XYZ file of C-alpha atoms in Angstrom:
243
model
C 0.000 0.000 0.000
C 1.322 3.457 -0.919
C 1.524 5.344 2.378
C 3.346 8.376 1.004
C 1.063 9.475 -1.860
C -1.713 10.702 0.502
C 0.721 13.255 1.950
C 1.008 15.013 -1.422
C -1.068 18.169 -1.720
C -4.038 17.594 -4.048
C -4.639 19.973 -6.934
C -7.961 21.105 -5.499
C -9.517 24.152 -3.903
C -8.960 24.542 -0.180
C -12.245 24.905 1.700
C -10.908 25.493 5.213
C -7.778 26.351 7.154
C -6.946 25.092 10.641
C -3.967 25.079 12.996
C -3.658 21.975 15.181
C -1.592 22.568 18.317
C -0.394 20.768 21.483
C -1.387 17.278 20.357
C -1.100 14.257 22.621
C -1.450 10.876 20.883
C -2.479 7.902 23.032
C -2.730 4.485 21.376
C -3.721 1.039 22.562
C -3.547 -2.227 20.657
C -6.904 -3.986 20.279
C -7.840 -7.251 18.557
C -8.235 -6.581 14.864
C -11.569 -8.393 14.693
C -13.005 -6.149 17.435
C -12.162 -2.967 15.552
C -13.021 -4.356 12.106
C -16.615 -5.189 12.984
C -17.200 -1.580 14.088
C -16.385 -0.169 10.635
C -18.976 0.807 8.007
C -19.254 -1.135 4.735
C -16.565 -0.223 2.237
C -13.746 0.237 4.753
C -11.135 -2.271 5.871
C -9.062 -2.111 9.013
C -5.477 -0.983 8.454
C -2.828 -2.752 10.527
C 0.897 -2.439 11.132
C 2.585 -5.849 10.990
C -0.754 -7.399 11.894
C -1.359 -5.102 14.874
C -4.482 -2.923 15.110
C -4.771 0.243 17.165
C -7.328 2.608 18.614
C -6.220 6.176 19.267
C -7.332 8.938 21.610
C -6.008 12.367 20.600
C -6.599 15.585 22.579
C -5.342 18.879 21.143
C -6.344 22.477 20.543
C -7.524 24.127 17.324
C -6.502 27.653 16.351
C -7.484 29.842 13.413
C -10.257 27.555 12.154
C -11.906 29.366 9.251
C -13.454 28.874 5.826
C -11.015 29.653 3.040
C -12.664 32.966 2.081
C -13.166 34.350 5.595
C -10.839 35.620 8.331
C -10.655 33.863 11.701
C -13.230 34.883 14.311
C -11.730 33.944 17.712
C -14.973 32.955 19.489
C -15.596 30.359 16.759
C -12.072 29.713 15.465
C -10.248 28.666 18.638
C -11.335 25.635 20.669
C -10.137 22.326 22.108
C -10.912 18.918 20.631
C -10.472 15.225 21.485
C -11.039 12.396 19.017
C -11.265 8.621 19.190
C -10.129 6.956 15.987
C -8.774 3.909 14.252
C -6.897 3.307 11.007
C -8.472 2.129 7.787
C -8.055 1.811 4.036
C -10.394 1.418 1.097
C -9.793 -1.476 -1.284
C -6.116 -1.645 -0.396
C -5.374 2.025 -1.022
C -5.875 5.521 0.418
C -5.012 4.739 4.059
C -6.690 7.096 6.491
C -8.567 7.440 9.764
C -12.078 6.553 10.817
C -13.427 8.584 13.731
C -15.656 6.897 16.285
C -16.184 10.230 18.052
C -14.912 13.791 18.085
C -15.546 16.002 21.104
C -15.125 19.763 20.711
C -15.535 22.700 23.068
C -17.521 24.832 20.638
C -21.226 24.146 20.200
C -21.520 26.005 16.902
C -18.539 24.169 15.422
C -20.055 20.869 16.551
C -23.334 21.599 14.777
C -21.588 22.744 11.599
C -19.255 19.727 11.506
C -22.141 17.301 12.020
C -24.114 18.999 9.219
C -21.349 19.719 6.700
C -18.776 16.993 7.311
C -21.151 14.286 8.565
C -18.750 13.520 11.420
C -19.839 12.265 14.878
C -19.055 15.445 16.810
C -20.126 16.062 20.408
C -20.069 19.204 22.509
C -17.855 18.989 25.593
C -16.513 21.330 28.206
C -12.740 21.224 27.875
C -9.605 22.721 29.365
C -5.956 22.538 28.365
C -3.422 24.030 30.762
C 0.363 24.272 30.582
C 2.767 24.185 33.489
C 5.641 26.179 32.041
C 8.006 25.219 34.854
C 7.611 21.449 34.530
C 6.501 21.113 30.899
C 3.450 19.023 31.817
C 0.150 19.708 30.031
C -3.217 18.899 31.561
C -6.127 17.941 29.301
C -9.689 17.609 30.561
C -12.991 16.987 28.739
C -16.560 16.392 29.877
C -19.237 15.706 27.244
C -22.498 17.672 27.478
C -24.456 16.646 24.360
C -25.619 14.654 22.499
C -25.665 11.218 24.148
C -23.960 9.009 25.103
C -23.119 10.867 28.300
C -21.211 10.935 30.525
C -18.064 10.576 28.431
C -14.976 12.119 29.958
C -11.225 12.381 29.552
C -8.475 13.647 31.831
C -4.713 13.201 31.621
C -1.410 14.988 32.041
C 1.144 14.669 29.271
C 4.842 15.534 29.217
C 6.582 15.800 25.813
C 10.196 14.608 25.925
C 13.176 14.504 23.602
C 13.765 16.174 20.270
C 10.974 16.621 17.742
C 11.424 14.938 14.361
C 9.360 13.743 11.436
C 8.396 10.070 11.488
C 10.358 7.586 9.388
C 8.255 5.851 6.722
C 7.658 2.194 7.507
C 7.741 2.639 11.276
C 4.819 2.246 13.645
C 5.103 5.930 14.506
C 4.678 6.904 10.856
C 1.718 4.505 10.542
C -0.041 6.182 13.480
C 0.871 9.825 12.819
C 0.865 10.434 9.097
C -2.765 10.207 8.004
C -4.245 12.565 5.421
C -7.571 10.949 4.509
C -10.576 10.740 6.802
C -13.633 8.603 6.240
C -17.189 8.841 7.470
C -20.479 7.186 6.592
C -23.799 8.980 6.127
C -27.176 7.800 4.840
C -25.661 4.615 3.432
C -22.852 6.433 1.611
C -19.137 6.325 2.321
C -17.515 9.774 2.300
C -13.862 10.756 2.251
C -12.168 14.005 3.171
C -8.542 15.010 2.767
C -6.180 17.341 4.589
C -2.671 18.518 3.819
C 0.138 19.565 6.148
C 3.850 19.102 6.612
C 4.818 15.920 8.499
C 4.209 16.148 12.223
C 7.235 17.091 14.329
C 6.844 14.202 16.798
C 8.312 13.720 20.276
C 8.064 10.839 22.690
C 5.941 11.609 25.756
C 4.803 10.423 29.149
C 1.280 10.407 30.510
C -0.032 10.241 34.054
C -3.397 10.570 35.796
C -5.213 9.046 32.832
C -8.949 8.670 33.365
C -11.349 8.334 30.461
C -14.672 6.874 29.372
C -14.579 7.984 25.731
C -13.568 4.533 24.489
C -16.359 2.891 26.452
C -18.824 5.436 25.036
C -18.102 4.137 21.507
C -18.236 0.494 22.528
C -14.649 -0.486 23.358
C -12.998 -1.718 26.523
C -9.701 0.050 27.119
C -6.815 -2.382 27.659
C -5.291 -2.373 31.123
C -1.762 -1.647 29.940
C -0.205 1.763 29.480
C -0.771 3.437 26.118
C 1.853 4.205 23.519
C 2.321 7.975 23.814
C 3.544 10.632 21.374
C 3.274 14.415 21.336
C 3.529 17.161 18.740
C 3.492 20.938 18.941
C 1.356 20.858 15.817
C 0.934 21.663 12.151
C -0.903 24.152 9.933
C -3.591 22.373 7.942
C -5.431 22.829 4.654
C -8.786 21.060 4.426
C -10.386 19.921 1.166
C -13.985 19.141 0.263
C -15.707 15.954 1.367
C -16.358 13.493 -1.481
C -18.495 10.417 -1.957
C -16.378 7.340 -2.763
């Protein structure tokens, strides 16, 4: 499978700009058959050397705006947390499938559910930095729609030097995803984003408490997650297409 071609910028009109910042990537290995049966028709589970993963990714969004409009801070800046896995379509176009996306902006949630057909939820969220120690605290509490409660809390500490992921590695498999898939009214839809490769650092996590995985039907493994962090990337978003 070509895992580099999706990173190339498509020759299409940009419909939205976003800046993704202060990302914390938490991943757990789950049985492939458990994740595969939760996917919509038309998608296949993507694995790395036979291993399947579910991810939980909190971060903050900045400068979210349609391509022809300037940012408006009350609507353009908000926190988000998503639960996702990794998929492909007919052996090509590897991407992500979102089980849920929680965001701290009710208007953005409504627009994303209507325009991008993604399973967004409104949550109260905070993200705080301890400049002295380098730890970041993420917290999320879902308000609507159901299922509620669905919460997340953790402290993450980025460590080491930031670098782009090496193709072929597990880190590259988990980080470098440029297609997203969603299903709506019996149709499979695909979106695409473009950005430079993530500058990725290793990271530690402590105080992890969450029920987001349970809210989408999965039991979180007892072991510690695989953890990465990134200061972020500037993102171009392209139109959703039926595939």
